[in-house]
XYZ file of N, CA and C in Angstrom:
552
model
N -169.694 1.607 26.024
C -170.411 0.535 26.674
C -171.857 0.487 26.198
N -172.380 1.671 25.935
C -173.739 1.772 25.454
C -173.888 1.054 24.106
N -172.867 1.151 23.258
C -172.935 0.501 21.945
C -172.879 -1.030 22.098
N -172.107 -1.513 23.086
C -172.054 -2.967 23.346
C -173.409 -3.476 23.803
N -174.079 -2.684 24.607
C -175.389 -3.072 25.100
C -176.387 -3.136 23.941
N -176.319 -2.164 23.025
C -177.206 -2.165 21.857
C -176.925 -3.370 20.961
N -175.652 -3.686 20.802
C -175.268 -4.840 19.964
C -175.797 -6.134 20.578
N -175.656 -6.250 21.896
C -176.134 -7.468 22.584
C -177.649 -7.584 22.463
N -178.374 -6.475 22.652
C -179.834 -6.503 22.535
C -180.243 -6.853 21.105
N -179.538 -6.303 20.133
C -179.828 -6.583 18.734
C -179.577 -8.063 18.418
N -178.482 -8.586 18.950
C -178.144 -10.001 18.736
C -179.183 -10.895 19.401
N -179.623 -10.543 20.605
C -180.638 -11.325 21.312
C -181.945 -11.319 20.529
N -182.311 -10.147 19.986
C -183.540 -10.056 19.202
C -183.436 -10.916 17.942
N -182.274 -10.887 17.306
C -182.060 -11.690 16.093
C -182.119 -13.190 16.425
N -181.537 -13.580 17.558
C -181.572 -14.990 17.993
C -183.011 -15.420 18.232
N -183.797 -14.577 18.914
C -185.204 -14.896 19.161
C -185.962 -15.044 17.841
N -185.669 -14.164 16.890
C -186.327 -14.220 15.588
C -185.971 -15.522 14.862
N -184.687 -15.906 14.893
C -184.238 -17.151 14.247
C -184.858 -18.382 14.920
N -184.955 -18.337 16.261
C -185.583 -19.452 16.985
C -187.034 -19.608 16.556
N -187.736 -18.473 16.454
C -189.141 -18.508 16.051
C -189.290 -19.082 14.643
N -188.410 -18.662 13.725
C -188.445 -19.188 12.363
C -188.174 -20.688 12.341
N -187.183 -21.124 13.128
C -186.825 -22.551 13.195
C -187.990 -23.370 13.737
N -188.639 -22.881 14.794
C -189.794 -23.577 15.357
C -190.935 -23.644 14.348
N -191.151 -22.568 13.607
C -192.204 -22.566 12.591
C -191.890 -23.580 11.489
N -190.631 -23.645 11.064
C -190.221 -24.617 10.044
C -190.424 -26.046 10.535
N -190.049 -26.306 11.787
C -190.197 -27.651 12.350
C -191.670 -28.026 12.470
N -192.513 -27.093 12.857
C -193.950 -27.357 12.961
C -194.513 -27.675 11.582
N -194.097 -26.917 10.551
C -194.556 -27.174 9.187
C -194.110 -28.563 8.720
N -192.883 -28.935 9.039
C -192.365 -30.255 8.676
C -193.158 -31.353 9.368
N -193.434 -31.174 10.655
C -194.216 -32.169 11.405
C -195.614 -32.285 10.823
N -196.232 -31.174 10.471
C -197.569 -31.212 9.867
C -197.547 -31.951 8.533
N -196.529 -31.690 7.726
C -196.392 -32.376 6.439
C -196.212 -33.885 6.627
N -195.362 -34.269 7.575
C -195.136 -35.687 7.838
C -196.392 -36.344 8.390
N -197.148 -35.627 9.199
C -198.390 -36.178 9.747
C -199.393 -36.425 8.615
N -199.469 -35.485 7.653
C -200.359 -35.672 6.504
C -199.948 -36.900 5.702
N -198.630 -37.076 5.494
C -198.142 -38.241 4.754
C -198.471 -39.526 5.507
N -198.290 -39.508 6.822
C -198.587 -40.679 7.641
C -200.070 -41.008 7.585
N -200.915 -39.998 7.669
C -202.359 -40.224 7.570
C -202.732 -40.804 6.219
N -202.071 -40.336 5.164
C -202.334 -40.848 3.828
C -201.939 -42.321 3.722
N -200.781 -42.663 4.283
C -200.328 -44.063 4.266
C -201.279 -44.934 5.074
N -201.698 -44.457 6.240
C -202.651 -45.210 7.066
C -203.938 -45.470 6.298
N -204.423 -44.453 5.619
C -205.659 -44.579 4.855
C -205.504 -45.609 3.739
N -204.376 -45.549 3.033
C -204.121 -46.499 1.949
C -204.029 -47.927 2.479
N -203.300 -48.105 3.564
C -203.151 -49.438 4.151
C -204.502 -49.963 4.603
N -205.300 -49.102 5.215
C -206.611 -49.515 5.705
C -207.500 -49.988 4.567
N -207.505 -49.262 3.447
C -208.393 -49.620 2.341
C -207.880 -50.813 1.542
N -206.551 -50.996 1.485
C -205.986 -52.058 0.663
C -205.778 -53.370 1.409
N -205.689 -53.296 2.712
C -205.335 -54.481 3.483
C -206.540 -55.393 3.683
N -206.328 -56.662 3.440
C -207.344 -57.666 3.724
C -206.765 -58.624 4.747
N -207.589 -59.106 5.579
C -207.084 -60.061 6.566
C -206.898 -61.418 5.909
N -206.100 -62.234 6.538
C -205.813 -63.569 6.022
C -207.097 -64.370 5.894
N -207.976 -64.256 6.870
C -209.219 -65.034 6.826
C -210.114 -64.586 5.680
N -210.127 -63.293 5.342
C -210.930 -62.823 4.209
C -210.419 -63.419 2.904
N -209.112 -63.488 2.754
C -208.528 -64.059 1.539
C -208.875 -65.536 1.436
N -208.745 -66.258 2.552
C -209.079 -67.682 2.547
C -210.552 -67.872 2.225
N -211.420 -67.057 2.832
C -212.858 -67.164 2.563
C -213.151 -66.925 1.089
N -212.495 -65.936 0.507
C -212.698 -65.622 -0.902
C -212.257 -66.791 -1.780
N -211.123 -67.379 -1.446
C -210.604 -68.476 -2.264
C -211.396 -69.762 -2.092
N -211.933 -69.969 -0.923
C -212.669 -71.207 -0.655
C -214.151 -71.014 -0.947
N -214.658 -69.814 -0.747
C -216.062 -69.547 -1.001
C -216.940 -69.828 0.201
N -216.356 -70.191 1.298
C -217.108 -70.459 2.526
C -216.166 -70.314 3.698
N -216.678 -70.495 4.885
C -215.797 -70.449 6.057
C -214.869 -71.646 6.022
N -213.583 -71.430 6.188
C -212.641 -72.550 6.123
C -212.791 -73.465 7.336
N -212.629 -74.746 7.069
C -212.678 -75.701 8.168
C -211.329 -75.713 8.883
N -211.319 -76.300 10.037
C -210.074 -76.384 10.812
C -209.018 -77.173 10.041
N -209.444 -78.204 9.316
C -208.488 -79.020 8.552
C -207.840 -78.221 7.433
N -208.627 -77.380 6.756
C -208.078 -76.569 5.675
C -207.062 -75.581 6.237
N -207.395 -74.951 7.345
C -206.474 -74.000 7.970
C -205.196 -74.703 8.401
N -205.315 -75.893 8.986
C -204.131 -76.650 9.404
C -203.247 -76.989 8.209
N -203.863 -77.391 7.088
C -203.091 -77.726 5.895
C -202.335 -76.510 5.374
N -203.014 -75.359 5.346
C -202.376 -74.138 4.862
C -201.209 -73.755 5.767
N -201.416 -73.832 7.077
C -200.353 -73.482 8.026
C -199.193 -74.460 7.901
N -199.489 -75.762 7.822
C -198.426 -76.767 7.671
C -197.628 -76.528 6.394
N -198.345 -76.243 5.322
C -197.678 -76.000 4.039
C -196.753 -74.789 4.131
N -197.214 -73.737 4.769
C -196.402 -72.530 4.915
C -195.175 -72.792 5.779
N -195.371 -73.482 6.889
C -194.248 -73.802 7.775
C -193.254 -74.707 7.060
N -193.760 -75.707 6.337
C -192.891 -76.621 5.602
C -192.075 -75.872 4.552
N -192.707 -74.956 3.840
C -191.996 -74.178 2.822
C -190.922 -73.306 3.455
N -191.211 -72.697 4.601
C -190.216 -71.880 5.293
C -189.025 -72.722 5.723
N -189.275 -73.938 6.189
C -188.181 -74.828 6.585
C -187.372 -75.271 5.369
N -188.045 -75.579 4.273
C -187.343 -75.997 3.055
C -186.470 -74.873 2.501
N -186.908 -73.612 2.680
C -186.110 -72.480 2.200
C -184.790 -72.362 2.947
N -184.687 -72.983 4.109
C -183.456 -72.934 4.902
C -182.570 -74.154 4.639
N -182.950 -74.987 3.672
C -182.212 -76.223 3.408
C -181.797 -76.326 1.949
N -180.754 -77.115 1.729
C -180.373 -77.489 0.372
C -179.904 -78.930 0.400
N -179.812 -79.533 -0.782
C -179.474 -80.950 -0.913
C -178.157 -81.090 -1.661
N -177.309 -81.984 -1.162
C -176.060 -82.326 -1.852
C -176.258 -83.697 -2.487
N -176.162 -83.751 -3.808
C -176.282 -85.018 -4.540
C -174.897 -85.444 -5.006
N -174.700 -86.763 -5.088
C -173.480 -87.296 -5.674
C -172.355 -87.595 -4.706
N -172.583 -87.404 -3.402
C -171.537 -87.689 -2.408
C -171.625 -89.170 -2.020
N -170.630 -89.937 -2.428
C -170.649 -91.369 -2.162
C -170.629 -91.640 -0.659
N -171.210 -92.774 -0.299
C -171.269 -93.149 1.118
C -170.071 -94.031 1.442
N -169.183 -93.463 2.240
C -168.013 -94.211 2.684
C -168.043 -94.269 4.195
N -167.450 -95.306 4.721
C -167.426 -95.495 6.173
C -166.687 -94.346 6.875
N -165.645 -93.819 6.241
C -164.803 -92.824 6.903
C -165.258 -91.377 6.655
N -166.290 -91.173 5.846
C -166.750 -89.808 5.535
C -168.163 -89.607 6.059
N -168.284 -88.826 7.118
C -169.604 -88.473 7.638
C -170.157 -87.314 6.812
N -171.484 -87.150 6.768
C -172.065 -86.016 6.034
C -171.529 -84.660 6.514
N -171.265 -84.531 7.807
C -170.727 -83.281 8.356
C -169.347 -82.973 7.767
N -168.528 -84.040 7.614
C -167.195 -83.853 7.040
C -167.275 -83.432 5.567
N -168.209 -84.030 4.840
C -168.393 -83.678 3.432
C -168.796 -82.211 3.322
N -169.729 -81.776 4.176
C -170.169 -80.382 4.145
C -169.018 -79.433 4.462
N -168.229 -79.754 5.458
C -167.061 -78.928 5.798
C -166.119 -78.821 4.609
N -165.876 -79.940 3.938
C -165.009 -79.937 2.760
C -165.595 -79.091 1.626
N -166.919 -79.171 1.426
C -167.575 -78.383 0.373
C -167.412 -76.900 0.662
N -167.704 -76.468 1.896
C -167.551 -75.050 2.252
C -166.095 -74.605 2.085
N -165.161 -75.455 2.486
C -163.742 -75.119 2.362
C -163.372 -74.938 0.896
N -163.832 -75.874 0.040
C -163.509 -75.787 -1.382
C -164.134 -74.545 -2.015
N -165.383 -74.255 -1.684
C -166.042 -73.062 -2.237
C -165.337 -71.782 -1.788
N -164.934 -71.721 -0.532
C -164.247 -70.532 -0.025
C -162.874 -70.353 -0.659
N -162.200 -71.457 -0.981
C -160.878 -71.370 -1.611
C -160.960 -70.875 -3.052
N -162.105 -71.068 -3.697
C -162.247 -70.669 -5.095
C -162.748 -69.243 -5.265
N -163.135 -68.601 -4.181
C -163.706 -67.251 -4.264
C -162.774 -66.275 -3.571
N -162.492 -65.169 -4.243
C -161.628 -64.145 -3.660
C -162.388 -63.227 -2.712
N -163.710 -63.211 -2.821
C -164.498 -62.300 -1.983
C -164.652 -62.884 -0.579
N -165.610 -62.370 0.145
C -165.832 -62.773 1.538
C -166.159 -64.257 1.606
N -165.532 -64.946 2.537
C -165.776 -66.378 2.661
C -167.093 -66.634 3.391
N -167.704 -67.770 3.059
C -168.974 -68.155 3.682
C -168.702 -68.812 5.033
N -169.501 -68.471 5.994
C -169.453 -69.122 7.284
C -170.888 -69.278 7.810
N -171.715 -70.026 7.063
C -173.103 -70.157 7.495
C -173.226 -71.011 8.759
N -174.244 -70.702 9.547
C -174.536 -71.477 10.748
C -175.322 -72.716 10.325
N -174.783 -73.890 10.596
C -175.421 -75.148 10.209
C -176.287 -75.644 11.362
N -177.549 -75.957 11.041
C -178.472 -76.485 12.042
C -178.389 -78.011 12.059
N -178.438 -78.619 10.863
C -178.346 -80.075 10.796
C -177.819 -80.528 9.445
N -177.207 -81.693 9.451
C -176.688 -82.326 8.244
C -176.992 -83.812 8.377
N -177.711 -84.369 7.393
C -177.988 -85.804 7.457
C -178.328 -86.350 6.086
N -178.059 -87.624 5.926
C -178.439 -88.296 4.685
C -179.940 -88.554 4.743
N -180.578 -88.469 3.580
C -182.013 -88.726 3.533
C -182.283 -89.946 2.666
N -183.348 -90.633 2.987
C -183.692 -91.845 2.260
C -183.216 -93.080 3.008
N -183.595 -94.215 2.476
C -183.260 -95.498 3.092
C -181.938 -95.998 2.522
N -181.044 -96.412 3.430
C -179.750 -96.929 2.983
C -179.947 -98.338 2.434
N -179.414 -98.557 1.255
C -179.539 -99.857 0.602
C -178.242 -100.623 0.760
N -178.331 -101.923 0.609
C -177.128 -102.748 0.745
C -176.118 -102.407 -0.353
N -176.623 -102.020 -1.514
C -175.752 -101.596 -2.605
C -175.394 -100.131 -2.389
N -174.177 -99.867 -1.928
C -173.774 -98.494 -1.601
C -173.269 -97.720 -2.809
N -173.420 -98.295 -4.010
C -172.980 -97.568 -5.195
C -173.933 -96.404 -5.494
N -175.178 -96.508 -5.015
C -176.137 -95.420 -5.175
C -176.126 -94.615 -3.879
N -175.617 -93.404 -3.955
C -175.456 -92.575 -2.759
C -176.757 -91.864 -2.423
N -177.100 -91.869 -1.143
C -178.261 -91.095 -0.685
C -177.871 -89.621 -0.639
N -178.806 -88.746 -0.968
C -178.502 -87.313 -0.891
C -178.323 -86.863 0.561
N -177.684 -85.722 0.724
C -177.463 -85.146 2.056
C -178.282 -83.859 2.149
N -179.133 -83.777 3.178
C -179.899 -82.540 3.416
C -179.133 -81.704 4.439
N -178.895 -80.441 4.071
C -178.198 -79.494 4.945
C -179.192 -78.397 5.294
N -179.396 -78.178 6.591
C -180.282 -77.111 7.040
C -179.447 -76.044 7.724
N -179.627 -74.793 7.262
C -178.902 -73.646 7.813
C -179.872 -72.788 8.627
N -179.343 -71.777 9.301
C -180.195 -70.949 10.156
C -181.095 -70.011 9.371
N -180.699 -69.627 8.145
C -181.568 -68.730 7.385
C -181.462 -68.987 5.898
N -182.464 -68.526 5.176
C -182.543 -68.788 3.739
C -181.525 -67.982 2.933
N -181.074 -66.851 3.456
C -180.065 -66.066 2.737
C -178.754 -66.830 2.611
N -178.382 -67.561 3.664
C -177.169 -68.374 3.596
C -177.319 -69.480 2.550
N -178.509 -70.072 2.469
C -178.754 -71.110 1.469
C -178.596 -70.531 0.070
N -179.163 -69.351 -0.162
C -179.036 -68.703 -1.479
C -177.571 -68.438 -1.810
N -176.807 -68.027 -0.817
C -175.388 -67.748 -1.029
C -174.641 -69.022 -1.417
N -174.907 -70.106 -0.710
C -174.239 -71.379 -1.011
C -174.625 -71.855 -2.409
N -175.921 -71.818 -2.707
C -176.379 -72.301 -4.017
C -175.846 -71.432 -5.158
N -175.689 -70.142 -4.911
C -175.161 -69.273 -5.972
C -173.701 -69.578 -6.272
N -172.985 -70.115 -5.303
C -171.572 -70.465 -5.516
C -171.380 -71.921 -5.911
N -172.440 -72.713 -5.911
C -172.308 -74.154 -6.115
C -171.725 -74.517 -7.483
N -171.921 -73.644 -8.481
C -171.351 -73.950 -9.797
C -169.824 -73.990 -9.763
N -169.224 -73.380 -8.748
C -167.763 -73.405 -8.626
C -167.226 -74.805 -8.330
N -168.084 -75.676 -7.802
C -167.636 -77.043 -7.517
C -167.208 -77.755 -8.803
N -167.857 -77.430 -9.914
C -167.511 -78.067 -11.194
C -166.115 -77.674 -11.656
N -165.597 -76.549 -11.146
C -164.267 -76.067 -11.524
C -163.201 -76.470 -10.513
N -163.598 -77.255 -9.524
C -162.674 -77.640 -8.465
C -161.549 -78.515 -9.011
N -160.354 -78.375 -8.436
C -159.255 -79.239 -8.868
C -159.455 -80.693 -8.420
N -160.297 -80.900 -7.404
C -160.518 -82.260 -6.903
C -161.733 -82.890 -7.572
N -161.567 -84.100 -8.051
C -162.637 -84.798 -8.772
C -163.869 -85.017 -7.888
N -163.669 -85.262 -6.603
C -164.790 -85.499 -5.678
C -165.796 -84.347 -5.742
N -165.305 -83.117 -5.740
C -166.197 -81.953 -5.736
C -166.859 -81.738 -7.095
N -166.168 -82.107 -8.170
C -166.749 -81.937 -9.505
C -167.951 -82.844 -9.710
N -168.057 -83.926 -8.933
C -169.177 -84.867 -9.061
C -170.387 -84.440 -8.217
N -170.209 -83.450 -7.365
C -171.305 -83.028 -6.492
C -172.236 -82.062 -7.198
N -173.505 -82.128 -6.800
C -174.517 -81.203 -7.306
C -175.326 -80.704 -6.119
N -175.381 -79.382 -5.955
C -176.152 -78.781 -4.874
C -177.456 -78.240 -5.445
N -178.564 -78.531 -4.756
C -179.886 -78.117 -5.239
C -180.726 -77.629 -4.066
N -181.698 -76.764 -4.345
C -182.597 -76.352 -3.268
C -183.436 -77.545 -2.795
N -183.870 -77.493 -1.561
C -184.737 -78.539 -1.008
C -186.149 -78.291 -1.524
N -186.680 -79.249 -2.266
C -188.012 -79.098 -2.858
C -188.943 -80.203 -2.392
N -190.231 -79.923 -2.485
C -191.232 -80.938 -2.164
C -191.272 -81.951 -3.308
N -191.829 -83.138 -3.073
C -191.942 -84.110 -4.167
C -192.720 -83.551 -5.372
N -193.732 -82.729 -5.107
C -194.511 -82.136 -6.206
C -193.639 -81.168 -7.009
N -192.795 -80.398 -6.331
C -191.948 -79.429 -7.021
C -190.868 -80.125 -7.836
N -190.454 -81.322 -7.425
C -189.399 -82.057 -8.139
C -189.883 -82.601 -9.462
N -191.182 -82.761 -9.628
C -191.725 -83.360 -10.861
C -191.715 -82.410 -12.014
């Protein structure tokens, strides 16, 4: 029994020693991570400029409210355009709504791809421009999705429409939504 007691005491001492080593290792790791965090904070502090400093540098003076509004509008407009794409070449027929055309396009693209099918969340679908009495010239369709990644996915697959067995899809062209300046 005496030997069991010695073994237990020896094991307890070894456990205490291992615990102490583990705590020391964890403290060293925390200190190292704290140094890295302090270094990152320092770098961010020295490299970071505020938005107003950048605007002041670019303008050379304090920006007016109108300049700030234009910059904000431009940024918001660009973010909205990144969530949209345009379908060109879809003829305007009484029985085909833009929503139906979009559903058909997604269906055709999904049928041509063996990988994961697209199921983007659609925010809006509408024809853009003024409808003319001559319906031979089709107005483009603007499609707005919930995020820009879905738009990139659709546009990356759009070349498959040219390989479609149906002539209607081969005539379609999908393009990113651009400003008039970007279209030139």
